[in-house]
Coordinates of C-alpha atoms and ligand atoms in Angstrom, one line a residue:
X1 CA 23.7 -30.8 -28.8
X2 CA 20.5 -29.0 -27.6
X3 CA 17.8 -29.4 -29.8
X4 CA 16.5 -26.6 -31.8
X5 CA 13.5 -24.7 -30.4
X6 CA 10.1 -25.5 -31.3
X7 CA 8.6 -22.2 -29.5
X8 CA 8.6 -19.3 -32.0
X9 CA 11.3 -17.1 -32.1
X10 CA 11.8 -14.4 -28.8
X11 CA 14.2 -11.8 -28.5
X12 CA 13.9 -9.5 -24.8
X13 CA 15.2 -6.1 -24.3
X14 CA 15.7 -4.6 -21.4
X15 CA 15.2 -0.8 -21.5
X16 CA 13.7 0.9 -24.5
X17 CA 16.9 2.7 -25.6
X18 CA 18.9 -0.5 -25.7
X19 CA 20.0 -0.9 -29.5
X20 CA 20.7 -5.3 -28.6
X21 CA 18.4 -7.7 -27.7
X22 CA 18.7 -11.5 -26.2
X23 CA 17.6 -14.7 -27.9
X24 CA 15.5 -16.6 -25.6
X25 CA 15.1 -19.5 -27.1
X26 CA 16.8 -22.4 -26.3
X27 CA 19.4 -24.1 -28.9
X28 CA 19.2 -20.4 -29.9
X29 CA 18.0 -19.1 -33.8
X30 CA 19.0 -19.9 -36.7
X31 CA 20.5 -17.5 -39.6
X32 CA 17.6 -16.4 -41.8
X33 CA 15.0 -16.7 -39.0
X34 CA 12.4 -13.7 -39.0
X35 CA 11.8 -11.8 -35.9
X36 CA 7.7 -12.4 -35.5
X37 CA 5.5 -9.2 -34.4
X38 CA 5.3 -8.5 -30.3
X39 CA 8.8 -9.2 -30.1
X40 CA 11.9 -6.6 -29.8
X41 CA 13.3 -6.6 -33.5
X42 CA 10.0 -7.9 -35.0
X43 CA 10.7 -7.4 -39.3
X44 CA 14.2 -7.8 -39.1
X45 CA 16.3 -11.6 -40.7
X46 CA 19.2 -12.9 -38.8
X47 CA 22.1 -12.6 -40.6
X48 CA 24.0 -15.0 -38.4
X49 CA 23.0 -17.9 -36.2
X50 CA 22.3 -16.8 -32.7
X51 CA 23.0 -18.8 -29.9
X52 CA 20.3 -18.7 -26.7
X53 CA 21.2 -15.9 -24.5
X54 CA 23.4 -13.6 -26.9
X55 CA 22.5 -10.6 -28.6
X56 CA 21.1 -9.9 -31.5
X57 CA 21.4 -6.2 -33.0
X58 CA 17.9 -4.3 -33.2
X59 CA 19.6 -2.0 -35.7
X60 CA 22.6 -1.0 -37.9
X61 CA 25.2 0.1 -35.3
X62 CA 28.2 2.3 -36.8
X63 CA 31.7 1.5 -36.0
X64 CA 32.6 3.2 -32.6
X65 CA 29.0 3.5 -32.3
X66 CA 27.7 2.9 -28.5
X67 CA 26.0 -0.5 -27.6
X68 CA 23.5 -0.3 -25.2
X69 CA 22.2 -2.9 -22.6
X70 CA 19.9 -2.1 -19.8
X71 CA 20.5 1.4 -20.6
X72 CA 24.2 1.7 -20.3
X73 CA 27.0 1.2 -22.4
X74 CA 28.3 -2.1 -22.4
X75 CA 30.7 -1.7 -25.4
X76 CA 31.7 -0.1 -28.0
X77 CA 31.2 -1.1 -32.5
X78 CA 35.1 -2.1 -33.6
X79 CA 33.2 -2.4 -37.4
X80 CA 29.6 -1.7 -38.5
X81 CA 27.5 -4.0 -37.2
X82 CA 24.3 -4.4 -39.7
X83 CA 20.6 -5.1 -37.7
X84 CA 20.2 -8.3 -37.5
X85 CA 23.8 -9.3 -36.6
X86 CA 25.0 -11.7 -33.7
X87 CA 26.8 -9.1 -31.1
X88 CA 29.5 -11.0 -29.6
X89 CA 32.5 -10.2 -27.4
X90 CA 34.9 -9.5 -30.6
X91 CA 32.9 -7.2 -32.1
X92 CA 32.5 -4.7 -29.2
X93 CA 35.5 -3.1 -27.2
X94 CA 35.0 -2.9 -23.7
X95 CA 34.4 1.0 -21.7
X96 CA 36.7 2.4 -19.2
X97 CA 36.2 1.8 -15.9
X98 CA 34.6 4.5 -13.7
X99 CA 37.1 6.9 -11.7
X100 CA 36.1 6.5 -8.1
X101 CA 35.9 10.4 -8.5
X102 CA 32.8 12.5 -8.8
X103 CA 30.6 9.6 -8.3
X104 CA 27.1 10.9 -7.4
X105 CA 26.9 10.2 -3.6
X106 CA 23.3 9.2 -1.8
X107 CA 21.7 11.0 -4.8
X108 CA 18.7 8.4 -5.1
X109 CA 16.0 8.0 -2.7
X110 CA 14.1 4.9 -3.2
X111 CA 10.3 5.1 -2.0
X112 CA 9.8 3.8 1.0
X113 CA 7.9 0.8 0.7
X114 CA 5.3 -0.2 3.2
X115 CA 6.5 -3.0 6.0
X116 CA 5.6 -6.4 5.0
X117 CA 4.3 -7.2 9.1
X118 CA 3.4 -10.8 10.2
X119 CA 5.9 -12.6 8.2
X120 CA 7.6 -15.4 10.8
X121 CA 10.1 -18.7 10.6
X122 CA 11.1 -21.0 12.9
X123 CA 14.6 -20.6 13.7
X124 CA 16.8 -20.6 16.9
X125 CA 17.5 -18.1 18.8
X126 CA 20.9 -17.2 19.8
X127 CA 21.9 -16.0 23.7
X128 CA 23.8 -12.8 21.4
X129 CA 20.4 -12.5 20.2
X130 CA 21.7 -14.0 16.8
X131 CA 19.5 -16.4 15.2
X132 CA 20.3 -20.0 13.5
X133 CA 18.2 -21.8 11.0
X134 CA 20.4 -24.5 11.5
X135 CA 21.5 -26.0 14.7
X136 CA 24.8 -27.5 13.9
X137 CA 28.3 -28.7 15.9
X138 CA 31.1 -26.8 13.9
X139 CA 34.6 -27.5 15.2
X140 CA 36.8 -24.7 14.4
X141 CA 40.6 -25.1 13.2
X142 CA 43.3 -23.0 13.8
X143 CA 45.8 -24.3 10.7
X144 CA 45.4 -26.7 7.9
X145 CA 47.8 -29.4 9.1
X146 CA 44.7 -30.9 11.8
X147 CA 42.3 -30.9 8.9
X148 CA 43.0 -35.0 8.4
X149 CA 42.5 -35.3 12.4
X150 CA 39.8 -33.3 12.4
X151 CA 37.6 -34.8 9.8
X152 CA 38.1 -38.8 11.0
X153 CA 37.1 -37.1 14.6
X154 CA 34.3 -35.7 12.9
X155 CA 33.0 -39.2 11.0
X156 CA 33.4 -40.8 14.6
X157 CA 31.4 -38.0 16.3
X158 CA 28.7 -38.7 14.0
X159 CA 28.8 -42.6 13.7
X160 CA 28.9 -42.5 17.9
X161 CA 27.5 -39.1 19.2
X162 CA 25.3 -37.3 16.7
X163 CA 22.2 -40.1 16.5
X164 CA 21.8 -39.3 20.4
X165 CA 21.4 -35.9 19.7
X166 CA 18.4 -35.7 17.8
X167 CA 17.9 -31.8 17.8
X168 CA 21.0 -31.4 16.0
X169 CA 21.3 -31.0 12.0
X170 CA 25.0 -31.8 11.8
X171 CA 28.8 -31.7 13.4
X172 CA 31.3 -30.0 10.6
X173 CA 35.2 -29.0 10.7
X174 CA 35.7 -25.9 9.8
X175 CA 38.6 -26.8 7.4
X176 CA 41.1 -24.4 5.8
X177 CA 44.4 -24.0 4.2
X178 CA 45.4 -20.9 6.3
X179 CA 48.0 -20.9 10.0
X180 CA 51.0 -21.1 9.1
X181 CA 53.1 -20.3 5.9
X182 CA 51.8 -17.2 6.1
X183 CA 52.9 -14.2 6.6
X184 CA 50.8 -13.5 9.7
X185 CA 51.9 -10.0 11.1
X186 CA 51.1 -8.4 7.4
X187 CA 48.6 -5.8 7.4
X188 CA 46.1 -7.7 5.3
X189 CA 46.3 -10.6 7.6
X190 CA 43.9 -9.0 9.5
X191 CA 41.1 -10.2 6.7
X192 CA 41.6 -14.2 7.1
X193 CA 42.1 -14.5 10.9
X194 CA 38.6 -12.2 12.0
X195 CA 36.9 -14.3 8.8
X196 CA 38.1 -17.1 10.2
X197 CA 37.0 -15.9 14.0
X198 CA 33.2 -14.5 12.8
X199 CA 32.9 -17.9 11.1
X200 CA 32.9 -19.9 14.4
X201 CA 30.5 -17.6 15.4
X202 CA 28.1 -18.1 12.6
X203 CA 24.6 -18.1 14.0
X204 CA 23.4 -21.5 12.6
X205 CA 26.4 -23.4 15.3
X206 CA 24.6 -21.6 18.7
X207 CA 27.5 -19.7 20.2
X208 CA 29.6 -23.0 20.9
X209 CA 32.9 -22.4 20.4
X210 CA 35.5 -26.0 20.7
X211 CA 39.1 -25.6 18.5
X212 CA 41.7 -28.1 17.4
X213 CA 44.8 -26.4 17.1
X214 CA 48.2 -28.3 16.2
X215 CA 50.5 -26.0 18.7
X216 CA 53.2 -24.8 17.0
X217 CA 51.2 -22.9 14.1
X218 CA 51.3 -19.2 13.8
X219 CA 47.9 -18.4 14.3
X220 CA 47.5 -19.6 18.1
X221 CA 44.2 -19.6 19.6
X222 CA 43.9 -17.4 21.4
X223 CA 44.9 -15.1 18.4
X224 CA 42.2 -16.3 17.0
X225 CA 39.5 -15.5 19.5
X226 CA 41.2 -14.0 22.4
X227 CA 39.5 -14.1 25.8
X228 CA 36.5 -11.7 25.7
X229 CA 35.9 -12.0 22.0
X230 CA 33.4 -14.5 22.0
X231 CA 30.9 -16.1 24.4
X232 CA 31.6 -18.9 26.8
X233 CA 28.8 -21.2 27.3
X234 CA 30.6 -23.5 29.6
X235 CA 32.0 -23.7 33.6
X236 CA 35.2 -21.6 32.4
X237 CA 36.7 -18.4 33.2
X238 CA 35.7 -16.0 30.8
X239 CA 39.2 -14.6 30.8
X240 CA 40.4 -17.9 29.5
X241 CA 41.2 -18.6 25.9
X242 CA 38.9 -21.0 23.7
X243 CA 38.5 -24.3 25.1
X244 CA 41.3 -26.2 22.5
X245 CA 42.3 -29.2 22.0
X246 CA 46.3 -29.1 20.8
X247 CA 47.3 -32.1 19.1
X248 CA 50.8 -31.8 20.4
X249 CA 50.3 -31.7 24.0
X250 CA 52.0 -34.5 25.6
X251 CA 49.1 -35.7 27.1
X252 CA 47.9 -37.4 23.8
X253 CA 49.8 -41.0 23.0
X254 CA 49.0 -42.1 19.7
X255 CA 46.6 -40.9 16.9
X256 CA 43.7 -42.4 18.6
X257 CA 44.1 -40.6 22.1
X258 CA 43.6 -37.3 19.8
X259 CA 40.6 -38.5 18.1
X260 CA 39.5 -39.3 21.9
X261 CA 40.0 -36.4 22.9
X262 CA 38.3 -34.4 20.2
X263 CA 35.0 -36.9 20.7
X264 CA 35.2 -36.3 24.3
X265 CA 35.5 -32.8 24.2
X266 CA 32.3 -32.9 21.5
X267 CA 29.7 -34.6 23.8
X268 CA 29.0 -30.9 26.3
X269 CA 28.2 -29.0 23.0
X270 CA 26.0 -31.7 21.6
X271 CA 24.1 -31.9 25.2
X272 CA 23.8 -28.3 25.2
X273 CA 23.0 -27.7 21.5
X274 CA 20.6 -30.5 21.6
X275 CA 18.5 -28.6 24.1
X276 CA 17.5 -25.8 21.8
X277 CA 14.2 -25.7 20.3
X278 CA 12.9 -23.8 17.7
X279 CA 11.1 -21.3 18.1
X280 CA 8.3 -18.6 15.9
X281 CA 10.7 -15.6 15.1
X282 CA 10.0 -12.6 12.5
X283 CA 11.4 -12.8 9.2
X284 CA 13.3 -9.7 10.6
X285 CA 16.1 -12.5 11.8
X286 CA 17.0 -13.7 8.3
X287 CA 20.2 -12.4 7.3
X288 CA 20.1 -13.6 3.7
X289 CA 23.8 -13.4 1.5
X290 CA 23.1 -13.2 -2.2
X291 CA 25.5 -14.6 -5.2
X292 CA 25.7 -15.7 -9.0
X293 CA 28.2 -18.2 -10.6
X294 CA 28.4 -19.3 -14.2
X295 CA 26.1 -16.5 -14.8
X296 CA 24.7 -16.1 -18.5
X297 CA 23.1 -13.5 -20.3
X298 CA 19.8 -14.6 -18.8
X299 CA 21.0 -14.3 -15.4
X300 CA 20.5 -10.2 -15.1
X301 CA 16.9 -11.0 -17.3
X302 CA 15.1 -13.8 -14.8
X303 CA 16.7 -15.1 -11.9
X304 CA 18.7 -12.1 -10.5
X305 CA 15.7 -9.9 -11.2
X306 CA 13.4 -11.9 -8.9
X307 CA 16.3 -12.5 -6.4
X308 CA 15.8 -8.3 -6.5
X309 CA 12.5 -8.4 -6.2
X310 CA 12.5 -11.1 -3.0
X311 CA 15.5 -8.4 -1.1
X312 CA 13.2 -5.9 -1.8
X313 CA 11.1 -7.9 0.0
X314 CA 13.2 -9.0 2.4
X315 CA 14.0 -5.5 3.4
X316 CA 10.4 -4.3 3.4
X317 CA 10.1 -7.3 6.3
X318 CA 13.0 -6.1 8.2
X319 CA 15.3 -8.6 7.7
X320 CA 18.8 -8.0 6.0
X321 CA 20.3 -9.0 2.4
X322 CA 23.3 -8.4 1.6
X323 CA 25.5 -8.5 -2.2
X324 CA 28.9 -8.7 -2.8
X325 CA 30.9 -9.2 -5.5
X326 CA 33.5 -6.7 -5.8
X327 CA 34.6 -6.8 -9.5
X328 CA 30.5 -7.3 -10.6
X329 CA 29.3 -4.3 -9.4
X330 CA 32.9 -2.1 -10.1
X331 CA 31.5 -1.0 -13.6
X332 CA 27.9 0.1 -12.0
X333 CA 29.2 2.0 -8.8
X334 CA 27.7 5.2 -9.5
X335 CA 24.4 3.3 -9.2
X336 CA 25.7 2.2 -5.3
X337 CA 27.4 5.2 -4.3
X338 CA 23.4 7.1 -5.5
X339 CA 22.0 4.6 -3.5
X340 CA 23.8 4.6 -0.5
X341 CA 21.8 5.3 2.6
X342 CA 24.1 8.2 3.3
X343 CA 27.1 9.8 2.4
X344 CA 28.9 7.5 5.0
X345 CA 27.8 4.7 3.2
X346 CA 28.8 6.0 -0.4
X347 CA 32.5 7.2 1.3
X348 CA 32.5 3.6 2.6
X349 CA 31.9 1.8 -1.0
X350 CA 34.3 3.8 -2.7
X351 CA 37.1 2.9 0.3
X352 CA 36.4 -0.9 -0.3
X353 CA 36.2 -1.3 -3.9
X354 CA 39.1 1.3 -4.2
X355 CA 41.0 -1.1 -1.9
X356 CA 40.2 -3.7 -4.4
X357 CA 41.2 -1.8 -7.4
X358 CA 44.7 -1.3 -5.7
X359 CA 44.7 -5.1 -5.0
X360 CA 44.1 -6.2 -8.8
X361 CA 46.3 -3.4 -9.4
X362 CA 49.1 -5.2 -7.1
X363 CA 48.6 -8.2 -9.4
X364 CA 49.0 -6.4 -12.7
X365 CA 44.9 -7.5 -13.4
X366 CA 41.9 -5.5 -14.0
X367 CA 38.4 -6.3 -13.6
X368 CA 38.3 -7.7 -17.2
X369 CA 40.2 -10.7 -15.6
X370 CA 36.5 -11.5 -13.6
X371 CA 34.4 -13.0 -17.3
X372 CA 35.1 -16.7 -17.5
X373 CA 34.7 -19.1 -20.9
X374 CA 31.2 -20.1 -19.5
X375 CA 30.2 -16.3 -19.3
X376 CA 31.1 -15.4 -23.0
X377 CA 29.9 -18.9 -24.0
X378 CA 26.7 -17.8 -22.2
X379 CA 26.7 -14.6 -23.7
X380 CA 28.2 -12.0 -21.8
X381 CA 30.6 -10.2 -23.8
X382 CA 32.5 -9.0 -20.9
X383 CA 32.7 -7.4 -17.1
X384 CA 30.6 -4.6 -17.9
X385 CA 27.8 -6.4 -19.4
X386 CA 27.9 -9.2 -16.6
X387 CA 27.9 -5.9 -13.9
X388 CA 24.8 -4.6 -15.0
X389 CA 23.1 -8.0 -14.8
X390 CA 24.8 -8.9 -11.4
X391 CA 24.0 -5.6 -9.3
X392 CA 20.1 -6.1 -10.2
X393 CA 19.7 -8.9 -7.7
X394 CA 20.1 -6.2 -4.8
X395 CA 17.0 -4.6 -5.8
X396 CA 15.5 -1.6 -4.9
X397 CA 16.6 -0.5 -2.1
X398 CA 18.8 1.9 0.2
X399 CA 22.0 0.3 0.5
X400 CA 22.5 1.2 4.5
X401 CA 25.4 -0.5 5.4
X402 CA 29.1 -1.9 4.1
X403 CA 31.3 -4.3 5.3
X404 CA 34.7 -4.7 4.8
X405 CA 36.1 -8.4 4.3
X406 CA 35.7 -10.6 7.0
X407 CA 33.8 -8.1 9.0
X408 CA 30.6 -9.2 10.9
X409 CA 27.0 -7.1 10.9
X410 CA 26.4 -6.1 13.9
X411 CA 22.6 -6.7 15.1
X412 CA 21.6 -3.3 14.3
X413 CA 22.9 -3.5 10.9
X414 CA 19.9 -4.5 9.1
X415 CA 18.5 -3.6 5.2
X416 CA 20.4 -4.0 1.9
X417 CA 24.0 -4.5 3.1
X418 CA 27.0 -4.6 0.6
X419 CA 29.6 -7.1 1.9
X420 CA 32.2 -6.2 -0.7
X421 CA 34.2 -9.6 -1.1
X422 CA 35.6 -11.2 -4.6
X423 CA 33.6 -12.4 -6.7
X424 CA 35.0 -15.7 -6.8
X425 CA 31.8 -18.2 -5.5
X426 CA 33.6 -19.7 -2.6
X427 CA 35.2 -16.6 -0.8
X428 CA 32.5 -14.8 -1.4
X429 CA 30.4 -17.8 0.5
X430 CA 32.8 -18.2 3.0
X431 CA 33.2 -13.8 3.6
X432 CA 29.1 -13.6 3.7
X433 CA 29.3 -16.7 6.4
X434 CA 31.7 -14.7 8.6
X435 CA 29.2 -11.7 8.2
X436 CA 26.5 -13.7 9.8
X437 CA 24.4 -15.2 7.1
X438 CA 22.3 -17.6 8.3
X439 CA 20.9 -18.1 4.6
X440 CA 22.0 -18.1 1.1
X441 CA 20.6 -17.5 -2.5
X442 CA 22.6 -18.4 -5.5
X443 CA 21.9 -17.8 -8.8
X444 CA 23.2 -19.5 -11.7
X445 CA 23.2 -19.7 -15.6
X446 CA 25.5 -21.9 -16.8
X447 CA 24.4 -24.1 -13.3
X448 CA 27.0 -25.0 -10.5
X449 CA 26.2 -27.8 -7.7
X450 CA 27.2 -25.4 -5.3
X451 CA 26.6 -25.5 -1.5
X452 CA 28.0 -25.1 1.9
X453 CA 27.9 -27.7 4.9
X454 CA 27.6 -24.2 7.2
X455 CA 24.5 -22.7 6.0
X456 CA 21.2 -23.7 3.3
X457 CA 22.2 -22.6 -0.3
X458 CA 19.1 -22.4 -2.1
X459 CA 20.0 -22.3 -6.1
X460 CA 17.8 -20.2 -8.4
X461 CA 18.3 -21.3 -12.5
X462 CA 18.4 -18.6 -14.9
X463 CA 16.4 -20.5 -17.9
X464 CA 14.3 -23.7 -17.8
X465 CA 16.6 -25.6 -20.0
X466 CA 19.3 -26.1 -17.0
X467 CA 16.0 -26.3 -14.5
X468 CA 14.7 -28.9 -16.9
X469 CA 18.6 -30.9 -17.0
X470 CA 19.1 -30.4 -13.1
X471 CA 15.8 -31.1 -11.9
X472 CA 17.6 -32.6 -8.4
X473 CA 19.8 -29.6 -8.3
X474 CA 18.2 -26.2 -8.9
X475 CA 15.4 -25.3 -5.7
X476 CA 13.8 -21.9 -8.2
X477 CA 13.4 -21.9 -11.8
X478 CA 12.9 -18.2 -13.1
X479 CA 13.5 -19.3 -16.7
X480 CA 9.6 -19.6 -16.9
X481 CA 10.0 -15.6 -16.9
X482 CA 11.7 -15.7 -20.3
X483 CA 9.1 -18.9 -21.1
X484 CA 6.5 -16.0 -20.3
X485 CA 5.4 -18.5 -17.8
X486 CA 5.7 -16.2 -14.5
X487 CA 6.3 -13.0 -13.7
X488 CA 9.2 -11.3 -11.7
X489 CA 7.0 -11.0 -8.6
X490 CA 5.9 -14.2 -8.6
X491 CA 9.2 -15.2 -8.9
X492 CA 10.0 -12.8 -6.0
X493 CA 7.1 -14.2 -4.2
X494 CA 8.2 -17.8 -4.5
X495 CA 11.6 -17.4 -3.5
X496 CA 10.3 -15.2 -0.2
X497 CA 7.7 -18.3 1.0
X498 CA 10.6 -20.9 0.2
X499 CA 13.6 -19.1 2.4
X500 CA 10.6 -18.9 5.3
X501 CA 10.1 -22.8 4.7
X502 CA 14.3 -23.4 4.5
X503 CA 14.7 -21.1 7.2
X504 CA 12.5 -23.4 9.4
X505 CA 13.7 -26.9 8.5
X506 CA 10.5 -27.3 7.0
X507 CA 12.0 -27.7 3.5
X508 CA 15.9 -28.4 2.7
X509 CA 17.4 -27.6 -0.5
X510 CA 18.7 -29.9 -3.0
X511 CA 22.2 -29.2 -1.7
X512 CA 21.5 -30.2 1.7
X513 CA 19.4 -33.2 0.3
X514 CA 22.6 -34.3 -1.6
X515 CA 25.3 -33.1 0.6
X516 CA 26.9 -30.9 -1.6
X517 CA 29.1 -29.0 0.4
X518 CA 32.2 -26.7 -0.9
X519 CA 35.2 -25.8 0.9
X520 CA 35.7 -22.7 3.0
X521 CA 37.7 -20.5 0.8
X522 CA 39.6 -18.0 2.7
X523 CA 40.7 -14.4 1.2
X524 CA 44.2 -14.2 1.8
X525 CA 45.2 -10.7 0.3
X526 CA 49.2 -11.0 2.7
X527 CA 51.9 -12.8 1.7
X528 CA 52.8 -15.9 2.5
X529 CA 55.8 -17.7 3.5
Ligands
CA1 CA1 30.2 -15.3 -7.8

């Protein structure tokens, strides 16, 4: 049980017109509380007990009447609501989708905001130009069956190897369950083999490429990164394939001649990895992948807010963001497609996330499938609702490029990007590491331990109570903006200083402190076998 509040009672709205409000206050309000003056609602009596982060009705609202969050519809009345009124999910029944017609296309043009100069980190630069804020041994895999192999090769590289090799952060397999049982010549195939590719050439592993492969899997190596694709940073032919070791090559005798043979093979990339340095580079080189899981009503109120202030930021300093989340932003794309950069860009969010309709379609699903138990218990009545809060966290800005699943930015690409990826917190990780990212902010209500072994999470709260329970866990708390503590911008502010420190290895986030490390998730869209 969470103890009732002892702060008097706070409601927040988010636009003027809005006829809901949220209860702030943790352990929520009881019935028969009265709204004090200052607040949204001040005069009115609850008529029911309102749990912390649910809304509260500002006024009567007539059956079929509109309700209104952040401006926009979020529902509609199935019965008269009466002021004072807990709004939850069963009382409000949900708006159609937008048509991926008529959408208003590169409509808005955001100010543009002065460059933030003389912002820097310490991060390593790549010979693509590419650069890591970690310096770390990843071993790529070609099919699930090596992952056992692969991970005991990996505990002996870093009982034996890795303490000689003090310039380097980690060693990592890059562990899947894709390669075989699939249906590999599908169209949508393409998406898991290049995510799978652009992940081994994440910046944060320096361009060295080494791959188990089992031999007889579907996706071969050099499928994987043919000759040409990716650099070499050894003695060999360029127009050879990746340097692999195949577990059933007859040379290897026994399980431990494999592990051997994957330690051996280990020691070249250490050597050369372990002679990079970090160096002063602008914050231009962040390429920053934002995300919420087990978001709550307070999500789209503190943390994703100042997450939209810091890309704002971000962007202002050159660097590139980039959001994601296919069905969290389907209900707000006339807000992308009026910010995209240019019509190219608009044309480009319609093709992915009407793609993506046709994929739910495919499944018999609609977006309403995306709200989990923890969102309504958190207060989001349902997609449309959780959209409006999700979308804020890319700020302000032109959105100037897209990617497609599994695609990688180029080094041109730079600015707000929208990777358009599931939601779901672990393919959406995994899709934003194939992109590039080389840092990660995740926000999160209901609070997840998430974290990947390929890239610093840093883990934004969305109310002090969860900062307060996970004090080891969360690395922001923007609940002191509903505690009336700190503003947005500072917020902002705080989270743009901390990615400089993480991004230099001057700070590590609780994650990394802990070792919390989720599984690359791949997006599989083809058939499998
Ligand atoms: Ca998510």
């Amino acid at each position: 049980m969470t103890a009732v509040s002892t702060r008097p009672p706070l409601t927040i709205r988010m636009r003027a017109e809005d006829n809901v409000a949220i209860v702030a206050n943790d352990g929520g309000l009881p019935e028969g509380t009265s709204l004090p003056e200052g607040v949204p609602g001040a005069g009115l009596v609850l008529r029911d007990k309102v749990p912390q982060g649910h809304k509260v009705a500002l006024r009567d609202i007539a059956e079929g009447e509109v309700v209104l969050r952040y401006g926009v519809p979020i529902g509609y009345a199935v019965k008269p609501i009466p002021a004072g009124s807990w709004v939850h999910e069963r009382l409000l029944q949900m708006p159609a989708a937008r048509a991926l017609e008529g959408l208003p296309i590169a409509t808005v043009k955001p100010p543009v905001a002065e460059p933030l100069e003389g912002f820097t980190f310490e991060g390593y630069r790549n010979k693509d130009g590419s650069v890591g804020t970690r310096n770390i041994l990843a071993i790529t895999t070609t099919v699930q069956c090596v992952a056992g192999v692969v991970a005991q090769a990996v505990a002996r590289i870093k009982a034996e190897l890795l303490p000689r090799y003090r310039n380097v952060d980690d060693v990592i397999g890059l562990e899947h369950s894709y390669g075989c049982g699939v249906a590999i010549d599908a169209p949508d195939a393409v998406i898991p083999i290049r995510t799978l590719k652009n992940i081994s050439l994440n910046p944060n592993f320096g361009g060295e490429v080494m791959v188990v492969s089992l031999g007889c899997e579907k996706l071969q190596p050099a499928r994987l990164l043919p000759p040409g694709s990716f650099p070499i940073t050894d003695e060999r032919d360029p127009a050879s394939g990746p340097e692999t070791i195949c577990l059933q090559d007859d040379v290897h005798v026994g399980f431990m001649s494999m592990l051997d043979d994957i330690v051996q093979s280990a020691r070249p990339h250490l050597e050369r990895l372990n002679a990079r340095k970090r160096e002063t580079v602008p914050a231009s080189e962040l390429v920053v992948g934002v995300q919420c899981g087990g978001s709550d009503a307070f999500s789209g109120v503190t943390a994703n807010p100042a997450v939209g202030f810091c890309a704002d930021l971000l962007v202002r300093a050159g660097a590139t963001i980039m959001f994601s989340e296919n069905t969290e932003v389907r209900d707000a794309v006339e807000q992308l497609t009026s910010r995209a950069a240019t019509p190219e860009v608009a044309d480009a969010i319609i093709r992915e996330l009407g793609w993506y309709d046709r994929y739910l379609d495919r499944g018999r699903v609609d977006r309403s499938a995306n709200t989990t138990p923890g969102n309504k218990a958190g207060g989001l009545s349902n997609i449309a609702e959780k959209a409006m809060g999700s979308i804020i966290k890319s700020g302000s800005s032109a959105i100037s490029h897209v990617l497609a699943p599994g695609d990688k930015l180029r080094l041109d690409q730079r600015g707000l990007v929208y990777a358009a990826t599931p939601a779901s917190d672990f393919i959406c990780g995994t899709l934003q590491l194939a992109a590039g990212m080389n840092l990660h902010i995740f926000t999160t209500g209901r609070g997840t331990p998430y974290g990947l072994a390929e890239c610093p999470v840093v883990k934004v709260a969305t109310r002090t109570d969860l900062a307060r329970r996970w004090h080891d866990l969360m690395d922001v708390n923007a609940g002191r903006i509903a505690d009336g503590e700190a503003t947005i911008e500072e917020t902002g502010w705080e989270m743009f200083h901390l990615l400089l420190d993480v991004a230099s290895g001057r700070k590590k986030t609780w994650a990394e402190h802990w070792k919390l490390h989720n599984s690359l998730v791949l997006f599989n869209p083809a058939p499998v076998t």
